[in-house]
XYZ file of C-alpha atoms in Angstrom:
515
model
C 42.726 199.869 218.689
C 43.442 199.417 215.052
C 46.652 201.794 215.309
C 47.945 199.911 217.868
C 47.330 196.707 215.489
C 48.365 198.090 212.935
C 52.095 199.468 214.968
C 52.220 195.656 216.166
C 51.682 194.584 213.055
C 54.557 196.889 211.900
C 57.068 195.946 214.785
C 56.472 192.028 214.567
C 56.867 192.443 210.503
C 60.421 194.896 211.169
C 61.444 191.984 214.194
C 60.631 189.037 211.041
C 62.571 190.451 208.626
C 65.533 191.120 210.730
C 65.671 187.612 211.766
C 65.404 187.018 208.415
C 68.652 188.583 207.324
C 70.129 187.653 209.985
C 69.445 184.161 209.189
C 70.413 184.571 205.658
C 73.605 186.767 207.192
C 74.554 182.843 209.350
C 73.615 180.585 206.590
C 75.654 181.991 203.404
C 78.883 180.533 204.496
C 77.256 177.600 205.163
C 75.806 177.581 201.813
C 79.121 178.517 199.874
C 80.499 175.935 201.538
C 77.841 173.291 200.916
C 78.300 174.666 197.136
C 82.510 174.119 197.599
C 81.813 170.829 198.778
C 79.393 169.534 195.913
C 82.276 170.913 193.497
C 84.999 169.108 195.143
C 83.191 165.743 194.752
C 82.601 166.118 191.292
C 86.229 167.302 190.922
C 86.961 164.157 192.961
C 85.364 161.865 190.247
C 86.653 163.416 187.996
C 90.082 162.723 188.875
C 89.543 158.940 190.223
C 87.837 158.628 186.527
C 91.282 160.229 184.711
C 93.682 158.072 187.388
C 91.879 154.866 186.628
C 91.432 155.162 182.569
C 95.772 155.857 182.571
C 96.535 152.660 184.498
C 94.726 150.721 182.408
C 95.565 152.739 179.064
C 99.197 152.029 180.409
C 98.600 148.605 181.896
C 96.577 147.368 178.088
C 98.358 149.496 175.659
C 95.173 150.969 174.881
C 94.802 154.431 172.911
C 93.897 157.108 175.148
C 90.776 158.708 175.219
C 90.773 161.388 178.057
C 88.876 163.884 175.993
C 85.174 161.318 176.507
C 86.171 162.102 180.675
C 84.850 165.888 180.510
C 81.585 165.452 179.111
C 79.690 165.067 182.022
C 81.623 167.554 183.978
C 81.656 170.886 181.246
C 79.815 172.730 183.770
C 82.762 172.653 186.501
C 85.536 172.624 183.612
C 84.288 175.769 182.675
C 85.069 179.707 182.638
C 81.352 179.488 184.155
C 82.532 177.276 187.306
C 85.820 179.337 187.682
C 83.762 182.606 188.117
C 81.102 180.557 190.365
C 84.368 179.631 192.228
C 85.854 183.687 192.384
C 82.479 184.824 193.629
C 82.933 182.090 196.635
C 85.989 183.391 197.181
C 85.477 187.031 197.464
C 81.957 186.655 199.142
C 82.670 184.534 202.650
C 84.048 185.641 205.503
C 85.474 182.443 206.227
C 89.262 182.726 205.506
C 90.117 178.826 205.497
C 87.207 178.868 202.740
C 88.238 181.194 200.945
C 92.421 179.830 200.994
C 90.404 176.436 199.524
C 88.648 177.900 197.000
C 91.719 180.512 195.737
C 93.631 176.819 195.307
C 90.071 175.130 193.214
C 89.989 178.310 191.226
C 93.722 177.570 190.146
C 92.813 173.852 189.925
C 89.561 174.719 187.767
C 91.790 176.777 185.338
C 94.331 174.308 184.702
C 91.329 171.670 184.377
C 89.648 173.940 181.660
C 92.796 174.391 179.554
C 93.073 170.444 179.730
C 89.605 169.850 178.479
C 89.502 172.106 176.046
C 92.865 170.676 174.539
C 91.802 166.608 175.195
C 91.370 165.471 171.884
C 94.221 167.657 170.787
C 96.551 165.333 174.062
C 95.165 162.452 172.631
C 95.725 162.776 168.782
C 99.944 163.136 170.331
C 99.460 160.356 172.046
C 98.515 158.405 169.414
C 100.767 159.303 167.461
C 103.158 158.928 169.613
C 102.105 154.773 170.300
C 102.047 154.703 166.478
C 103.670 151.496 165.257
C 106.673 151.714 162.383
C 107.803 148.761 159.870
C 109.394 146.368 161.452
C 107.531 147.000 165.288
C 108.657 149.564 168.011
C 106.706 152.992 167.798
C 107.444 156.321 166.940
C 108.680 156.889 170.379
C 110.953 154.728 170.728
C 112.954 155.562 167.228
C 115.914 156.762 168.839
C 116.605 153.318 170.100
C 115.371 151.808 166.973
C 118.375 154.107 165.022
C 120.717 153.089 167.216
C 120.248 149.470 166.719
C 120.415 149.150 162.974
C 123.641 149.839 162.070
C 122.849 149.689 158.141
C 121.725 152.507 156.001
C 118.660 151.145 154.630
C 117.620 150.108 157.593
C 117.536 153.744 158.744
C 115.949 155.821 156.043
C 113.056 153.356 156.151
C 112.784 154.215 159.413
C 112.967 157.532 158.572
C 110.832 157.560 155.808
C 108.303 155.661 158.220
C 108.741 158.091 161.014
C 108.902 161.639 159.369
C 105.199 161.995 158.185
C 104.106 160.991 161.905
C 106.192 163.390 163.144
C 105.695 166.043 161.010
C 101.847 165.359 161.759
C 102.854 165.521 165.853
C 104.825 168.971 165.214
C 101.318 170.600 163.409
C 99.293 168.954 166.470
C 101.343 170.419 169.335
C 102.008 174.089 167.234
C 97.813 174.105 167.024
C 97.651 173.319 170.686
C 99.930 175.918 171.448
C 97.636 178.705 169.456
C 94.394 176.995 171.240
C 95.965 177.239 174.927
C 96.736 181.159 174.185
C 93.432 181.509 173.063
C 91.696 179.883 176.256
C 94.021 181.913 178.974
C 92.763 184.999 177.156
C 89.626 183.961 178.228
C 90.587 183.419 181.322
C 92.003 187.045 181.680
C 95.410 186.453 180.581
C 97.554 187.585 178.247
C 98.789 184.875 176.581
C 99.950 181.320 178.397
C 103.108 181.650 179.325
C 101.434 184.650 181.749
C 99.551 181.964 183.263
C 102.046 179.410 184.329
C 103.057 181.419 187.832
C 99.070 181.270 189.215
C 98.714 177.958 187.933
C 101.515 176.413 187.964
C 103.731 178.134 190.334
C 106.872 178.860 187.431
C 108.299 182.046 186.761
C 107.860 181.702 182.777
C 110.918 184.413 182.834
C 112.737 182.909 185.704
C 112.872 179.342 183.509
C 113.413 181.255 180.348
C 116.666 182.967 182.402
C 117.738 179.302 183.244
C 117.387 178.281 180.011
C 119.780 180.118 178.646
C 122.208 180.150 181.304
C 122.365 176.370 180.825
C 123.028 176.754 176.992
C 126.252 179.351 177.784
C 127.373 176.946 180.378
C 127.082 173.572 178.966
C 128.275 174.264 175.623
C 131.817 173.050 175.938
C 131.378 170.142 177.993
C 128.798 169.167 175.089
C 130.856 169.411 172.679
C 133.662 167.583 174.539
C 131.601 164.812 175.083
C 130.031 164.458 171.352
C 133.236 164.337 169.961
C 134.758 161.794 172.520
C 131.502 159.806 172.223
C 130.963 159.832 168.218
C 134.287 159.696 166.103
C 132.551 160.772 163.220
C 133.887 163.533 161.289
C 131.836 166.692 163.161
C 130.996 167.674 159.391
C 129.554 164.265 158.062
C 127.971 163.487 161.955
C 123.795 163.015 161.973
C 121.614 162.490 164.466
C 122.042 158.457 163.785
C 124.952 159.098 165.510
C 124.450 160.996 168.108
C 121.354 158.041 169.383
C 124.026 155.482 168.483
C 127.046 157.292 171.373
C 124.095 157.503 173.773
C 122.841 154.237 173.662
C 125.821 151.907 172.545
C 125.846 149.845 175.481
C 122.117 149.116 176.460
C 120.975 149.003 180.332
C 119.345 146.129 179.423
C 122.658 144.217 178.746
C 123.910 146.120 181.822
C 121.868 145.652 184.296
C 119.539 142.014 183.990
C 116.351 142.013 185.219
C 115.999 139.789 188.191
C 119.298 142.226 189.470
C 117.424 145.332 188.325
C 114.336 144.309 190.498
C 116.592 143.737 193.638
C 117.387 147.415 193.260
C 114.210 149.051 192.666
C 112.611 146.640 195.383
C 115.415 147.298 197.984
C 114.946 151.307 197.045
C 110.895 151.653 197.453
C 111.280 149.705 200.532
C 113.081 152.914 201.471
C 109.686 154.895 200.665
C 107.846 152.569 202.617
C 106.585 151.385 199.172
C 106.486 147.357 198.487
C 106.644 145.274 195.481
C 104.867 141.923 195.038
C 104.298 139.413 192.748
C 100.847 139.377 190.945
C 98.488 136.731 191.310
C 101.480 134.553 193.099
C 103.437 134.319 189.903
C 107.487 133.833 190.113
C 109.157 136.351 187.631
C 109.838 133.722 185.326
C 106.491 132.821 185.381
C 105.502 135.919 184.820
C 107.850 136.527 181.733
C 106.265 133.665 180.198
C 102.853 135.178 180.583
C 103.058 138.727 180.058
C 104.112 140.095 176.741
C 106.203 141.372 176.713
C 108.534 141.970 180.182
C 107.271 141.026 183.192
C 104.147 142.825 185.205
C 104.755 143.717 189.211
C 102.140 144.801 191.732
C 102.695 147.889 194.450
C 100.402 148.210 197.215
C 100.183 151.695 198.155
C 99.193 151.914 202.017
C 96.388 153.135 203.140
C 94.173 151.223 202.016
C 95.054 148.112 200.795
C 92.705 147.706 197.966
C 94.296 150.625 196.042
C 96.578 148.729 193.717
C 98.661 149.553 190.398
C 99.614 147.131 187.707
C 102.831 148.018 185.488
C 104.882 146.857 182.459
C 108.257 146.224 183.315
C 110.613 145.626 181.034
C 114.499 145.114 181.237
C 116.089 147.971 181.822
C 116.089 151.294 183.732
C 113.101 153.614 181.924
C 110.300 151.331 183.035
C 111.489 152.082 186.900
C 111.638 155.947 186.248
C 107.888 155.713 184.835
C 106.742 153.306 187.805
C 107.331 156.749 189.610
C 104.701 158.838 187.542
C 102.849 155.547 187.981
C 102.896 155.689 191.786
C 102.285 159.257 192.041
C 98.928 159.179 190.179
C 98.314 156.570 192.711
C 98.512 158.082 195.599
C 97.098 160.944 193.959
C 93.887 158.456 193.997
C 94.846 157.876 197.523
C 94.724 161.282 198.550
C 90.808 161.698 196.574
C 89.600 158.362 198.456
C 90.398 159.428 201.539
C 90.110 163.509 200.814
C 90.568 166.167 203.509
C 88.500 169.056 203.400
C 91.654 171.152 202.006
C 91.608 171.258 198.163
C 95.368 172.137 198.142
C 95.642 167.762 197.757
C 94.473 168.036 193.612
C 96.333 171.029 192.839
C 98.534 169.860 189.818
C 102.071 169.116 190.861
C 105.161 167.943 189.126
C 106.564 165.817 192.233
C 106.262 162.519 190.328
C 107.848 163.236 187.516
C 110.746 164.514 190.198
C 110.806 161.007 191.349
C 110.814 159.533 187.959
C 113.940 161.797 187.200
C 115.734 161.450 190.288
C 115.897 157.739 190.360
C 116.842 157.370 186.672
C 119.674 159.526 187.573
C 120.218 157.677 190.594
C 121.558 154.830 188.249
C 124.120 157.269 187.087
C 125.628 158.823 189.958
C 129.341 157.230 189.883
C 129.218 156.377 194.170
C 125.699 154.867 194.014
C 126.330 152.992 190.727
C 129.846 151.560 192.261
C 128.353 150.308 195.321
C 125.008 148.706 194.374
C 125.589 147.659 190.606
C 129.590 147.474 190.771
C 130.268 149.610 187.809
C 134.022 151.259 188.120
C 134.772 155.151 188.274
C 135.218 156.357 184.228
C 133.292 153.386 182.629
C 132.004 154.765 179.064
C 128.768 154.290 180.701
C 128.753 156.967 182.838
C 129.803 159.295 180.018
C 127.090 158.070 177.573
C 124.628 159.061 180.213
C 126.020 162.118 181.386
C 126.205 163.193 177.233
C 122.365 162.160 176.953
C 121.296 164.289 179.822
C 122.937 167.390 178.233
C 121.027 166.138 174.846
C 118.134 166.191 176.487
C 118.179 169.836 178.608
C 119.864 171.645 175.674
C 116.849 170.831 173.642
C 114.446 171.600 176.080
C 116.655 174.759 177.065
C 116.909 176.203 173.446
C 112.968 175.715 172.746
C 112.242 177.636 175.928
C 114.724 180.297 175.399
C 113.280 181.085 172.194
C 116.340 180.060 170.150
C 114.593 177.840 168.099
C 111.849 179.636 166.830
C 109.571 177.542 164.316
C 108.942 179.456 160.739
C 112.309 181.603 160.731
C 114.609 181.927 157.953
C 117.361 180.059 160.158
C 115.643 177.681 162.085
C 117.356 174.820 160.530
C 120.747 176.457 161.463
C 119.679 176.988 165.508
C 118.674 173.637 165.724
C 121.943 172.809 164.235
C 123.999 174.982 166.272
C 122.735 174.203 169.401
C 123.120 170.497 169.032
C 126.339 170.845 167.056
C 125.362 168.554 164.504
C 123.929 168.537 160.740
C 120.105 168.270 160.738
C 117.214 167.565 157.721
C 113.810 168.989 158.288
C 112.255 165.120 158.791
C 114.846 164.784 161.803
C 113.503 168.436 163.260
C 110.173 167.623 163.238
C 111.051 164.126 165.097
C 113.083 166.520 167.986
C 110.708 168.991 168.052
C 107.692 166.515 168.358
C 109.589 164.921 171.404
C 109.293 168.025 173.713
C 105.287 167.876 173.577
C 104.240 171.387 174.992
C 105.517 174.679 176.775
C 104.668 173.282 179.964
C 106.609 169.975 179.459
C 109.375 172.422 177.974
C 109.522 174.085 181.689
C 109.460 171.147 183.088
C 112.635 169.471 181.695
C 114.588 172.236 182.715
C 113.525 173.070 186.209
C 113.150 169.712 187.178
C 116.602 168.110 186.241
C 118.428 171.207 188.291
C 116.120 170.857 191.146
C 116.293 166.666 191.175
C 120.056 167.593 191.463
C 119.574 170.044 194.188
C 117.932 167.289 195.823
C 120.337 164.927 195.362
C 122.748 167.520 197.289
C 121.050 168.123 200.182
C 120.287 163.953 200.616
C 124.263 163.626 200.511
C 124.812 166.848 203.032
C 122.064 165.860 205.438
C 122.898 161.917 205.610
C 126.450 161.299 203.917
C 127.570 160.289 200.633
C 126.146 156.715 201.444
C 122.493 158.084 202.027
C 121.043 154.952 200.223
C 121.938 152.919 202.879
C 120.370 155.429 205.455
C 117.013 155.077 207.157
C 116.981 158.219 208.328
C 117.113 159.390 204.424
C 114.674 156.940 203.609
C 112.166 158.258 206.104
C 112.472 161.626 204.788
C 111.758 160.459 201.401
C 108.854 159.168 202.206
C 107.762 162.065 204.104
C 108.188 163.641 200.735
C 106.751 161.388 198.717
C 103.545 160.737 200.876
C 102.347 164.499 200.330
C 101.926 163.469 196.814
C 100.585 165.968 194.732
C 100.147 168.229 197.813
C 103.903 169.654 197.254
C 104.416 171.711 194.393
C 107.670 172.866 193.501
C 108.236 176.211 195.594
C 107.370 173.643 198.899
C 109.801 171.212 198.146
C 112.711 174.032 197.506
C 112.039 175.520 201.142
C 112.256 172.441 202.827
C 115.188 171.526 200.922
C 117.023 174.852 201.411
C 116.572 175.399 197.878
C 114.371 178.713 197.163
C 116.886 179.862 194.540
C 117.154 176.774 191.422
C 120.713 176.678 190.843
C 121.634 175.175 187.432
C 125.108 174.666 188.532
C 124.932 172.137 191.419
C 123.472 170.203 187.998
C 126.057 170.950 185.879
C 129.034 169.666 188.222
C 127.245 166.490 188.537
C 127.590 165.697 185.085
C 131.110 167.061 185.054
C 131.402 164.347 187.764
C 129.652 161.771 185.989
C 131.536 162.795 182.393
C 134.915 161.705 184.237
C 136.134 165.556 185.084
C 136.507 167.822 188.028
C 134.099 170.004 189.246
């Protein structure tokens, strides 16, 4: 009787412990995913936290302090959270779970890099916002050298401005040895190996562009420096080259209230609408805000996600209302979060925007038919001469012409701008391209923008502002937010291959020559 106890004993225990693991077999996915889901909130605060703090660091002029935003989330922001994230990943047998949590574990890293380098973004920032004698900040000195014509004005500004940006130029070279340093630990070799998982860019691929665009725009560059700046090419400085760019101010250009039409007609486009705030008329509200003007976009759905912006006369406030927007519907996309984490994957779609419309205001069709400007105004040319300015400074730090500490340095920098340069005015260009990744970015995203801007004319004619059908698509676009990184937006496009020379015949267009 006891044996038979005993083997009933035995079965019932074997039948227990099967149901056991079999229970344990069923509930592990649901467990991992319970575990995604708790990470993905905090991630979600997180990022409502960050997209909050910059509209109102933008909105007050405050200092930013992004670094304070990671303390209570160093456990997620961690190599720690990453691996907790790999293990998810290679454990369930649920493939949508484990596509989610490949795209957090790319999120996570690029998260970690950014907390570990905070106080680092913030010291650049600050400097950046740092006021000089006789007001405007160290980012805006180009404009402050082109407006003072006299000498003394501009070596006090200089003399002002070099220390700052010497100081800038030690900040970004220590956060380039610190960002090595943490992809190591994340199994990299160095950073520039981690851009394609993180990222999506070919480091090699944009290094190969680089250069390509140096070789190819180094005539027209030339051409348009010396048409632009009669100054002897021996005695010409870098006074000079701020003064051909911005002689004739978009401010002056284009007034405000007409400026306003534009951008309001062109985000109704988006499906995007501008109001006034609080019920304010825009002279009202240049009487109240200091300085410019302040608008208010409601971003639909839902209504009570709103963004307040400084806008001043001119075009650059309406480029940045796009990096504006896109962090808000970034917040959009958190409040009303799907359970895909592909939505806070870092993507470089607003700053597209940003590009595309600022460029916008230079394309010789669009510029004659909304703002009336003439084929072969000087303007055109002054902007077509600062966007090679730009990318050829961007191109020849990614390239690896200009490498910091060499016994020529002075002479690249000189060579590839093609004019004579002091080491205060090198540390103000160099401190102006803040990072590799921001390097990248100005020259993939100016070539695809004009890409863009090619397939918009192809697909709806060379009036597709006036389209809805183009409109529509644009907000199609625009609506995935932060969802489309770059590789997405070149398929749909027809773009897979980034072709610097669509780019470059735009600005042959825009400099007043043929293709």
């Amino acid at each position: 009787m006891k044996d038979i106890q005993y083997r009933l004993f035995a079965v019932m225990l074997c039948l227990f412990l099967l149901a056991a693991l079999a229970l344990g077999a069923c509930s592990g996915p649901d467990e991992g995913r319970q575990r995604f889901g708790e990470m993905l909130q905090q991630a979600q605060k997180l990022e409502k936290q960050q997209a909050l703090l910059g509209w109102f660091y933008a909105s007050e002029g405050k200092k930013t302090n992004f670094a304070e935003t990671y303390e209570n989330y160093q456990e997620l922001v961690s190599p720690a959270g990453i691996e907790a994230v790999e293990q998810m990943m290679r454990a369930t047998p649920d493939s949508t779970l484990a596509q989610e949590a490949g795209a957090f574990r790319q999120y996570l890293a690029h998260k970690y890099l950014a907390a570990q380098t905070a106080r680092l973004s913030d010291s650049l920032a600050a400097l950046a916002s740092a006021r000089l004698p006789g007001g405007g900040f160290l980012a805006d000195l180009a404009e402050l050298l082109a407006a003072r014509q006299d000498s003394a004005g501009r070596e006090a500004l200089w003399q002002a401005a070099a220390p700052l940006a010497r100081k800038a130029v030690a900040v970004s070279e220590q956060m380039d040895r610190r960002e090595d340093s943490l992809a190591q630990v994340l199994g990299y070799a160095d950073y520039w190996t981690m851009l394609k998982p993180v990222y999506g860019i070919d480091a090699e691929a944009s290094r190969d562009l680089a250069e390509s665009l140096l070789r190819d725009s180094d005539s027209l560059y030339r051409a348009l420096l010396q048409r632009l700046s009669p100054v002897p090419p021996t005695a010409r400085r870098l006074e000079d080259i701020y003064a051909a760019m911005l002689e004739a101010s978009e401010a002056e250009m284009f007034p405000a209230a007409q400026m306003t039409a534009v951008m309001s007609n062109f985000l109704k486009g988006i499906g995007i609408h501008l109001t006034r705030q609080d019920g304010l008329t825009l002279q009202e509200q240049q009487v109240h805000a200091i300085p410019g003007y302040a608008a208010c976009a409601v971003v639909d759905p839902p209504r009570d996600v709103r963004l307040s912006f400084s806008l001043q006369d001119g075009y650059g406030p309406y480029a940045a209302f796009f990096r504006e927007m896109g962090r808000a519907q970034f917040a959009l996309h958190i409040h009303n979060a799907s359970p895909v984490f592909q939505q806070l994957r870092p993507s470089p779609l607003p700053d597209l925007f940003a590009g595309w419309f600022e460029n916008v205001l230079a394309d010789p069709a669009w510029a004659a038919a909304r703002l009336g400007i003439p084929d072969g105004d000087p303007y055109f040319a002054r902007r077509a001469f600062a966007r090679l300015f730009r990318l050829r400074l961007a191109a020849a730090s990614l390239s690896g012409l200009l490498t910091p500490g060499g016994s020529d340095w002075q002479a690249q920098y000189s060579a590839v701008l093609h004019i004579r340069l002091d080491p205060s005015e090198i540390d103000w260009l160099r401190s102006r391209i803040r990072g590799r990744l921001a390097a990248t970015r100005m020259i993939l995203l100016p070539v695809l923008e004009a890409q863009l801007r090619r397939y918009l004319q192809e697909q709806f004619g060379t009036a597709w502002y006036d389209q809805i059908a183009c409109g529509k698509f644009l907000k199609e676009i625009w609506q995935e937010g932060r969802r489309t990184d770059l590789e997405e937006l070149q398929k749909i496009i027809g773009a897979e291959r980034l072709d610097g020379g669509v780019m470059m015949a735009e600005i042959n267009r825009m400099a007043g020559l043929r293709e």
